[in-house]
PDB file of C-alpha atoms and ligand atoms in Angstrom:
ATOM      1  CA  MET A   1      -0.152  -5.811 -16.030  1.00 95.00           C
ATOM      2  CA  ILE A   2       0.774  -6.704 -12.523  1.00 97.00           C
ATOM      3  CA  ILE A   3       2.368  -3.879 -10.614  1.00 98.00           C
ATOM      4  CA  ILE A   4       3.495  -3.851  -7.134  1.00 98.00           C
ATOM      5  CA  MET A   5       3.918  -1.012  -4.759  1.00 98.00           C
ATOM      6  CA  LEU A   6       6.932  -1.079  -2.342  1.00 98.00           C
ATOM      7  CA  GLY A   7       8.124   1.611   0.023  1.00 96.00           C
ATOM      8  CA  ALA A   8       7.869   2.337   3.724  1.00 95.00           C
ATOM      9  CA  GLN A   9       4.888   3.547   5.419  1.00 92.00           C
ATOM     10  CA  GLY A  10       4.147   7.169   4.677  1.00 90.00           C
ATOM     11  CA  THR A  11       6.024   7.235   1.238  1.00 93.00           C
ATOM     12  CA  GLY A  12       2.929   7.777  -0.758  1.00 90.00           C
ATOM     13  CA  LYS A  13       2.173   4.331  -2.031  1.00 93.00           C
ATOM     14  CA  GLY A  14      -1.639   4.727  -1.678  1.00 90.00           C
ATOM     15  CA  THR A  15      -1.529   7.958  -3.382  1.00 90.00           C
ATOM     16  CA  VAL A  16       0.566   6.769  -6.599  1.00 95.00           C
ATOM     17  CA  ALA A  17      -1.256   3.461  -6.612  1.00 95.00           C
ATOM     18  CA  GLY A  18      -4.831   5.170  -6.738  1.00 92.00           C
ATOM     19  CA  LEU A  19      -3.563   7.540  -9.493  1.00 93.00           C
ATOM     20  CA  LEU A  20      -2.151   4.580 -11.522  1.00 96.00           C
ATOM     21  CA  SER A  21      -5.354   2.651 -10.928  1.00 96.00           C
ATOM     22  CA  ASP A  22      -7.551   5.533 -12.137  1.00 93.00           C
ATOM     23  CA  SER A  23      -5.246   6.067 -15.373  1.00 95.00           C
ATOM     24  CA  LEU A  24      -4.749   2.412 -16.318  1.00 96.00           C
ATOM     25  CA  GLY A  25      -8.205   1.219 -15.563  1.00 96.00           C
ATOM     26  CA  ILE A  26      -7.132  -1.745 -13.368  1.00 97.00           C
ATOM     27  CA  PRO A  27      -7.878  -1.942  -9.486  1.00 96.00           C
ATOM     28  CA  GLN A  28      -5.734  -1.200  -6.601  1.00 96.00           C
ATOM     29  CA  ILE A  29      -5.523  -3.970  -4.181  1.00 96.00           C
ATOM     30  CA  SER A  30      -4.630  -2.704  -0.686  1.00 95.00           C
ATOM     31  CA  THR A  31      -4.303  -5.510   1.695  1.00 97.00           C
ATOM     32  CA  GLY A  32      -4.518  -2.881   4.446  1.00 94.00           C
ATOM     33  CA  ASP A  33      -7.581  -1.485   3.197  1.00 92.00           C
ATOM     34  CA  ILE A  34      -9.247  -4.919   3.022  1.00 94.00           C
ATOM     35  CA  PHE A  35      -8.245  -5.631   6.546  1.00 96.00           C
ATOM     36  CA  ARG A  36      -9.726  -2.178   7.650  1.00 91.00           C
ATOM     37  CA  LYS A  37     -13.038  -2.984   5.821  1.00 90.00           C
ATOM     38  CA  ASN A  38     -13.249  -6.338   7.567  1.00 93.00           C
ATOM     39  CA  ILE A  39     -12.491  -4.813  10.998  1.00 93.00           C
ATOM     40  CA  SER A  40     -15.056  -2.248  10.628  1.00 89.00           C
ATOM     41  CA  GLU A  41     -17.552  -4.740   9.687  1.00 93.00           C
ATOM     42  CA  LYS A  42     -16.413  -7.028  12.419  1.00 95.00           C
ATOM     43  CA  THR A  43     -16.087 -10.191  10.012  1.00 96.00           C
ATOM     44  CA  PRO A  44     -14.336 -13.054  11.638  1.00 96.00           C
ATOM     45  CA  LEU A  45     -11.139 -12.153   9.261  1.00 96.00           C
ATOM     46  CA  GLY A  46     -11.300  -8.759  10.618  1.00 96.00           C
ATOM     47  CA  ILE A  47     -11.621  -9.686  14.312  1.00 97.00           C
ATOM     48  CA  GLU A  48      -8.719 -11.986  13.856  1.00 97.00           C
ATOM     49  CA  ALA A  49      -6.561  -9.699  11.815  1.00 97.00           C
ATOM     50  CA  ASP A  50      -7.228  -6.442  14.305  1.00 95.00           C
ATOM     51  CA  LYS A  51      -5.235  -8.313  16.963  1.00 95.00           C
ATOM     52  CA  PHE A  52      -1.947  -7.979  14.924  1.00 95.00           C
ATOM     53  CA  ILE A  53      -2.917  -4.817  13.264  1.00 93.00           C
ATOM     54  CA  SER A  54      -3.577  -2.653  16.440  1.00 89.00           C
ATOM     55  CA  LYS A  55       0.004  -3.559  17.798  1.00 86.00           C
ATOM     56  CA  GLY A  56       1.467  -2.679  14.592  1.00 88.00           C
ATOM     57  CA  ASN A  57       2.286  -6.363  13.775  1.00 92.00           C
ATOM     58  CA  LEU A  58       1.986  -8.179  10.355  1.00 95.00           C
ATOM     59  CA  VAL A  59      -0.975 -10.232   9.838  1.00 97.00           C
ATOM     60  CA  PRO A  60       0.170 -14.007   9.519  1.00 98.00           C
ATOM     61  CA  ASP A  61       0.395 -15.582   6.043  1.00 98.00           C
ATOM     62  CA  ASP A  62      -2.419 -18.017   6.663  1.00 97.00           C
ATOM     63  CA  ILE A  63      -5.003 -15.178   6.829  1.00 97.00           C
ATOM     64  CA  THR A  64      -3.112 -12.650   4.415  1.00 98.00           C
ATOM     65  CA  VAL A  65      -2.056 -15.030   1.461  1.00 97.00           C
ATOM     66  CA  PRO A  66      -5.512 -16.635   0.697  1.00 96.00           C
ATOM     67  CA  MET A  67      -7.206 -13.342   1.190  1.00 96.00           C
ATOM     68  CA  VAL A  68      -5.039 -12.079  -1.672  1.00 96.00           C
ATOM     69  CA  GLU A  69      -5.268 -15.126  -3.832  1.00 95.00           C
ATOM     70  CA  ASP A  70      -8.989 -14.818  -3.543  1.00 94.00           C
ATOM     71  CA  ARG A  71      -9.019 -10.976  -4.613  1.00 95.00           C
ATOM     72  CA  LEU A  72      -6.748 -11.671  -7.664  1.00 95.00           C
ATOM     73  CA  ASN A  73      -9.414 -14.096  -8.759  1.00 92.00           C
ATOM     74  CA  TRP A  74     -12.030 -11.434  -9.214  1.00 95.00           C
ATOM     75  CA  ASP A  75     -13.348 -10.563 -12.515  1.00 96.00           C
ATOM     76  CA  ASP A  76     -12.105  -7.050 -12.370  1.00 96.00           C
ATOM     77  CA  ALA A  77      -8.601  -8.341 -11.881  1.00 95.00           C
ATOM     78  CA  LYS A  78      -8.396  -9.993 -15.123  1.00 93.00           C
ATOM     79  CA  ASN A  79      -6.441  -7.370 -17.044  1.00 94.00           C
ATOM     80  CA  GLY A  80      -4.114  -6.620 -14.264  1.00 96.00           C
ATOM     81  CA  VAL A  81      -3.800  -4.970 -10.670  1.00 97.00           C
ATOM     82  CA  ILE A  82      -1.845  -2.851  -8.653  1.00 98.00           C
ATOM     83  CA  LEU A  83      -0.992  -4.635  -5.500  1.00 98.00           C
ATOM     84  CA  ASP A  84      -0.308  -1.759  -2.504  1.00 97.00           C
ATOM     85  CA  GLY A  85       0.834  -3.413   0.741  1.00 96.00           C
ATOM     86  CA  PHE A  86       1.313  -6.934  -0.563  1.00 98.00           C
ATOM     87  CA  PRO A  87       3.892  -8.772  -0.515  1.00 98.00           C
ATOM     88  CA  ARG A  88       5.520  -7.599   2.528  1.00 97.00           C
ATOM     89  CA  THR A  89       8.040 -10.340   3.073  1.00 98.00           C
ATOM     90  CA  ILE A  90      10.367 -12.675   0.979  1.00 98.00           C
ATOM     91  CA  GLU A  91       8.058 -15.435   1.834  1.00 98.00           C
ATOM     92  CA  GLN A  92       4.826 -13.469   0.655  1.00 98.00           C
ATOM     93  CA  ALA A  93       6.780 -12.680  -2.642  1.00 98.00           C
ATOM     94  CA  GLU A  94       7.670 -16.209  -3.278  1.00 98.00           C
ATOM     95  CA  LYS A  95       3.914 -17.101  -2.717  1.00 98.00           C
ATOM     96  CA  LEU A  96       2.939 -14.413  -5.010  1.00 98.00           C
ATOM     97  CA  ASP A  97       5.123 -15.614  -7.726  1.00 97.00           C
ATOM     98  CA  LYS A  98       3.698 -18.988  -7.625  1.00 97.00           C
ATOM     99  CA  MET A  99       0.003 -17.830  -7.295  1.00 94.00           C
ATOM    100  CA  LEU A 100       0.629 -15.602 -10.624  1.00 95.00           C
ATOM    101  CA  SER A 101       2.641 -18.389 -12.509  1.00 95.00           C
ATOM    102  CA  ASN A 102      -0.557 -20.775 -11.908  1.00 92.00           C
ATOM    103  CA  ILE A 103      -2.643 -18.306 -13.686  1.00 90.00           C
ATOM    104  CA  GLY A 104      -0.077 -17.614 -16.414  1.00 93.00           C
ATOM    105  CA  LYS A 105       0.996 -14.057 -15.068  1.00 95.00           C
ATOM    106  CA  LYS A 106       4.035 -12.499 -13.557  1.00 96.00           C
ATOM    107  CA  VAL A 107       4.988  -9.343 -11.664  1.00 98.00           C
ATOM    108  CA  ASP A 108       5.558  -6.777 -14.342  1.00 97.00           C
ATOM    109  CA  MET A 109       6.712  -3.729 -12.451  1.00 98.00           C
ATOM    110  CA  VAL A 110       7.664  -3.011  -8.700  1.00 98.00           C
ATOM    111  CA  ILE A 111       7.552   0.686  -7.928  1.00 98.00           C
ATOM    112  CA  ASN A 112       9.782   1.341  -4.927  1.00 98.00           C
ATOM    113  CA  LEU A 113       9.100   4.598  -3.219  1.00 98.00           C
ATOM    114  CA  VAL A 114      11.730   6.158  -1.165  1.00 97.00           C
ATOM    115  CA  THR A 115      11.270   9.096   1.194  1.00 95.00           C
ATOM    116  CA  PRO A 116      13.961  10.535   3.857  1.00 93.00           C
ATOM    117  CA  LYS A 117      13.022   9.350   7.458  1.00 87.00           C
ATOM    118  CA  GLU A 118      12.431  12.837   9.033  1.00 86.00           C
ATOM    119  CA  GLU A 119       9.430  13.339   6.402  1.00 91.00           C
ATOM    120  CA  ILE A 120       7.933  10.022   6.886  1.00 91.00           C
ATOM    121  CA  ILE A 121       6.937  10.243  10.400  1.00 87.00           C
ATOM    122  CA  ASP A 122       5.574  13.692  10.006  1.00 88.00           C
ATOM    123  CA  ARG A 123       3.478  12.283   6.972  1.00 90.00           C
ATOM    124  CA  MET A 124       2.017   9.418   9.034  1.00 91.00           C
ATOM    125  CA  LEU A 125       1.003  11.766  11.725  1.00 91.00           C
ATOM    126  CA  THR A 126      -0.809  14.178   9.246  1.00 93.00           C
ATOM    127  CA  ARG A 127      -2.489  11.382   7.193  1.00 93.00           C
ATOM    128  CA  ARG A 128      -6.153  11.331   7.179  1.00 95.00           C
ATOM    129  CA  VAL A 129      -8.482   8.656   5.472  1.00 93.00           C
ATOM    130  CA  CYS A 130     -12.014   8.766   4.260  1.00 94.00           C
ATOM    131  CA  THR A 131     -14.347   6.726   6.662  1.00 92.00           C
ATOM    132  CA  ASN A 132     -16.493   5.602   3.779  1.00 92.00           C
ATOM    133  CA  GLN A 133     -15.151   2.117   3.351  1.00 85.00           C
ATOM    134  CA  ASP A 134     -16.111   1.963  -0.390  1.00 86.00           C
ATOM    135  CA  CYS A 135     -14.052   5.264  -1.124  1.00 87.00           C
ATOM    136  CA  LYS A 136     -11.000   5.001   1.299  1.00 85.00           C
ATOM    137  CA  ALA A 137      -9.328   8.232  -0.257  1.00 87.00           C
ATOM    138  CA  THR A 138      -6.348   9.451   1.658  1.00 88.00           C
ATOM    139  CA  TYR A 139      -5.295  12.957   2.393  1.00 91.00           C
ATOM    140  CA  ASN A 140      -2.449  14.769   4.255  1.00 91.00           C
ATOM    141  CA  VAL A 141      -3.529  17.738   6.116  1.00 93.00           C
ATOM    142  CA  LYS A 142      -0.307  19.542   5.233  1.00 89.00           C
ATOM    143  CA  LEU A 143       0.781  18.075   1.826  1.00 85.00           C
ATOM    144  CA  HIS A 144      -2.593  17.580   0.100  1.00 87.00           C
ATOM    145  CA  PRO A 145      -5.636  18.477   2.404  1.00 94.00           C
ATOM    146  CA  PRO A 146      -9.317  18.144   1.351  1.00 96.00           C
ATOM    147  CA  LYS A 147     -11.027  21.283   0.128  1.00 97.00           C
ATOM    148  CA  VAL A 148     -13.216  21.440   3.193  1.00 97.00           C
ATOM    149  CA  GLU A 149     -11.454  20.492   6.332  1.00 96.00           C
ATOM    150  CA  GLY A 150     -12.364  16.987   7.805  1.00 97.00           C
ATOM    151  CA  ILE A 151     -14.595  16.085   4.656  1.00 97.00           C
ATOM    152  CA  CYS A 152     -13.853  13.779   1.558  1.00 97.00           C
ATOM    153  CA  ASP A 153     -13.636  15.664  -1.448  1.00 96.00           C
ATOM    154  CA  LYS A 154     -14.510  12.423  -3.443  1.00 94.00           C
ATOM    155  CA  CYS A 155     -17.676  11.450  -1.468  1.00 97.00           C
ATOM    156  CA  GLY A 156     -18.322  13.840   1.197  1.00 97.00           C
ATOM    157  CA  ALA A 157     -17.988  11.349   3.990  1.00 97.00           C
ATOM    158  CA  ASN A 158     -16.004  12.458   7.209  1.00 97.00           C
ATOM    159  CA  LEU A 159     -12.127  11.873   7.361  1.00 97.00           C
ATOM    160  CA  LYS A 160     -10.364  10.447  10.343  1.00 96.00           C
ATOM    161  CA  GLN A 161      -6.907   9.359  11.482  1.00 95.00           C
ATOM    162  CA  ARG A 162      -6.059   5.729  11.383  1.00 90.00           C
ATOM    163  CA  ALA A 163      -5.869   4.230  14.786  1.00 86.00           C
ATOM    164  CA  ASP A 164      -2.347   2.810  14.140  1.00 87.00           C
ATOM    165  CA  ASP A 165      -1.391   6.023  12.543  1.00 90.00           C
ATOM    166  CA  SER A 166      -2.009   8.039  16.008  1.00 87.00           C
ATOM    167  CA  ASP A 167       0.088   5.515  18.156  1.00 85.00           C
ATOM    168  CA  PRO A 168       3.874   6.567  17.918  1.00 85.00           C
ATOM    169  CA  GLU A 169       4.640   3.047  19.409  1.00 86.00           C
ATOM    170  CA  ALA A 170       2.855   1.343  16.636  1.00 85.00           C
ATOM    171  CA  ILE A 171       4.298   3.615  14.063  1.00 88.00           C
ATOM    172  CA  LYS A 172       7.781   3.000  15.234  1.00 89.00           C
ATOM    173  CA  LYS A 173       7.137  -1.000  15.219  1.00 90.00           C
ATOM    174  CA  ARG A 174       5.812  -0.698  11.658  1.00 91.00           C
ATOM    175  CA  LEU A 175       8.872   1.195  10.276  1.00 93.00           C
ATOM    176  CA  GLU A 176      11.079  -1.460  12.160  1.00 94.00           C
ATOM    177  CA  ILE A 177       9.218  -4.417  10.670  1.00 94.00           C
ATOM    178  CA  TYR A 178       9.480  -2.669   7.230  1.00 96.00           C
ATOM    179  CA  GLU A 179      13.283  -2.336   7.551  1.00 96.00           C
ATOM    180  CA  GLU A 180      13.619  -5.976   8.605  1.00 97.00           C
ATOM    181  CA  LYS A 181      11.089  -7.826   6.654  1.00 97.00           C
ATOM    182  CA  THR A 182      10.075  -5.731   3.777  1.00 97.00           C
ATOM    183  CA  SER A 183      13.085  -3.815   2.467  1.00 96.00           C
ATOM    184  CA  PRO A 184      14.831  -7.173   1.421  1.00 98.00           C
ATOM    185  CA  LEU A 185      12.186  -7.079  -1.387  1.00 98.00           C
ATOM    186  CA  VAL A 186      14.031  -4.270  -3.004  1.00 98.00           C
ATOM    187  CA  ASN A 187      16.981  -6.751  -3.908  1.00 98.00           C
ATOM    188  CA  TYR A 188      14.531  -9.693  -4.564  1.00 98.00           C
ATOM    189  CA  TYR A 189      12.838  -7.644  -7.417  1.00 98.00           C
ATOM    190  CA  GLN A 190      16.072  -5.779  -8.569  1.00 98.00           C
ATOM    191  CA  GLU A 191      17.336  -9.145  -9.321  1.00 98.00           C
ATOM    192  CA  LYS A 192      14.368 -10.023 -11.361  1.00 97.00           C
ATOM    193  CA  GLY A 193      14.817  -6.828 -13.405  1.00 97.00           C
ATOM    194  CA  VAL A 194      11.466  -5.274 -12.638  1.00 98.00           C
ATOM    195  CA  LEU A 195      12.346  -2.635 -10.094  1.00 98.00           C
ATOM    196  CA  ARG A 196      11.883   1.149 -10.650  1.00 98.00           C
ATOM    197  CA  THR A 197      12.860   3.402  -7.766  1.00 98.00           C
ATOM    198  CA  GLU A 198      11.431   6.719  -7.172  1.00 98.00           C
ATOM    199  CA  GLU A 199      12.267   9.192  -4.725  1.00 97.00           C
ATOM    200  CA  ILE A 200       9.256  11.184  -3.207  1.00 96.00           C
ATOM    201  CA  SER A 201      10.485  14.161  -1.005  1.00 95.00           C
ATOM    202  CA  LEU A 202       9.541  17.919  -0.313  1.00 92.00           C
ATOM    203  CA  SER A 203      13.305  18.410  -0.444  1.00 93.00           C
ATOM    204  CA  ILE A 204      13.484  17.867  -4.246  1.00 96.00           C
ATOM    205  CA  ASN A 205       9.827  18.946  -4.635  1.00 94.00           C
ATOM    206  CA  ARG A 206       8.622  15.729  -6.036  1.00 95.00           C
ATOM    207  CA  MET A 207       5.302  14.221  -4.676  1.00 92.00           C
ATOM    208  CA  GLY A 208       3.278  11.205  -5.562  1.00 93.00           C
ATOM    209  CA  ALA A 209       1.328  12.804  -8.300  1.00 93.00           C
ATOM    210  CA  ASP A 210       4.650  13.712 -10.040  1.00 97.00           C
ATOM    211  CA  VAL A 211       5.782   9.977  -9.824  1.00 97.00           C
ATOM    212  CA  ALA A 212       2.435   8.528 -11.106  1.00 97.00           C
ATOM    213  CA  LYS A 213       2.479  11.092 -14.041  1.00 97.00           C
ATOM    214  CA  ASP A 214       6.027  10.037 -15.169  1.00 97.00           C
ATOM    215  CA  ILE A 215       5.241   6.151 -14.808  1.00 97.00           C
ATOM    216  CA  ILE A 216       1.989   6.756 -16.989  1.00 96.00           C
ATOM    217  CA  GLU A 217       3.995   8.562 -19.551  1.00 96.00           C
ATOM    218  CA  ASP A 218       6.565   5.893 -19.752  1.00 95.00           C
ATOM    219  CA  LEU A 219       4.022   3.080 -20.003  1.00 92.00           C
ATOM    220  CA  LYS A 220       2.445   4.769 -23.052  1.00 88.00           C
ATOM    221  CA  LYS A 221       5.807   4.679 -24.843  1.00 86.00           C
TER     222      LYS A 221
HETATM  223  P1  ADP B   1       1.049   0.879   6.509  1.00 75.08           P
HETATM  224  O1  ADP B   1       1.848   0.246   5.403  1.00 75.08           O
HETATM  225  O2  ADP B   1       0.809   2.232   6.557  1.00 75.08           O
HETATM  226  O3  ADP B   1       1.510   0.152   7.850  1.00 75.08           O
HETATM  227  P2  ADP B   1      -1.212  -0.702   5.379  1.00 75.08           P
HETATM  228  O4  ADP B   1      -2.491  -0.045   5.275  1.00 75.08           O
HETATM  229  O5  ADP B   1      -0.394  -1.053   4.169  1.00 75.08           O
HETATM  230  O6  ADP B   1      -0.391   0.343   6.470  1.00 75.08           O
HETATM  231  O7  ADP B   1      -1.462  -1.933   6.440  1.00 75.08           O
HETATM  232  C1  ADP B   1      -2.029  -1.802   7.743  1.00 75.08           C
HETATM  233  C2  ADP B   1      -1.718  -3.114   8.477  1.00 75.08           C
HETATM  234  O8  ADP B   1      -2.178  -4.196   7.885  1.00 75.08           O
HETATM  235  C3  ADP B   1      -0.143  -3.318   8.568  1.00 75.08           C
HETATM  236  O9  ADP B   1       0.606  -2.692   9.620  1.00 75.08           O
HETATM  237  C4  ADP B   1      -0.400  -4.958   8.948  1.00 75.08           C
HETATM  238  O10 ADP B   1      -0.525  -5.166  10.220  1.00 75.08           O
HETATM  239  C5  ADP B   1      -1.456  -5.387   8.167  1.00 75.08           C
HETATM  240  N1  ADP B   1      -0.916  -5.806   6.662  1.00 75.08           N
HETATM  241  C6  ADP B   1      -1.205  -5.082   5.535  1.00 75.08           C
HETATM  242  N2  ADP B   1      -0.569  -5.823   4.467  1.00 75.08           N
HETATM  243  C7  ADP B   1      -0.232  -6.968   4.996  1.00 75.08           C
HETATM  244  C8  ADP B   1       0.640  -7.939   4.400  1.00 75.08           C
HETATM  245  N3  ADP B   1       0.862  -8.056   3.245  1.00 75.08           N
HETATM  246  N4  ADP B   1       1.083  -8.932   5.424  1.00 75.08           N
HETATM  247  C9  ADP B   1       0.845  -8.673   6.654  1.00 75.08           C
HETATM  248  N5  ADP B   1       0.264  -7.932   7.370  1.00 75.08           N
HETATM  249  C10 ADP B   1      -0.448  -6.933   6.411  1.00 75.08           C
HETATM  250 ZN1   ZN B   2     -14.419   9.404   0.437  1.00 75.08          ZN
END
């Protein structure tokens, strides 16, 4: 089963993807996480990608697409994956379709998360991530804080704010790029009949965990 997480920054893609991954037993593949791991390990890919990420720009396809293609060929991906952060443009979506059809697969479900703008910026500023690159759990100091402040519940490592989440200019740029380049994917997948839109908002008291639970129940039917 190939699932894609769609939705602007701060809507809860990572949270929903993580819950689905645990429950369905298929890996969550987050392009942002792969980039951050490479940046922290100072690999050639990381050094190159950081030039774009630190400014809030997209990493070019000649770096991103082969990286995803390689990841899809790992053994743990043979029963399916949850893609979180890819595709982000129509071109990437078309390249993904090609990649999948080469291995006899297709996109089965696209989960489009929608959250009011006012809540999004607040959530990005209060987001914290685990510094252990093999864990990468995410928290929110207001909405789902760790049990002990600054410490990951899952692995005990320190939590920190992502560099691009603390820079208001980078946040603004990323949201603009989402509107311009990524939001057209909603129509792209709607037309393919695989889109499922879910609202996540404090105003309706519906969070990522609620959405994940509903999707898991529907998949069992
Ligand atoms: P967010 O969605 O909160 O901006 P991500 O963790 O998904 O964060 O990605 C962090 C950064 O990594 C993005 O701002 C972008 O620079 C880069 N990135 C991630 N996925 C892609 C992609 N599919 N194509 C190009 N760049 C990407
Ligand atoms: Zn952790």
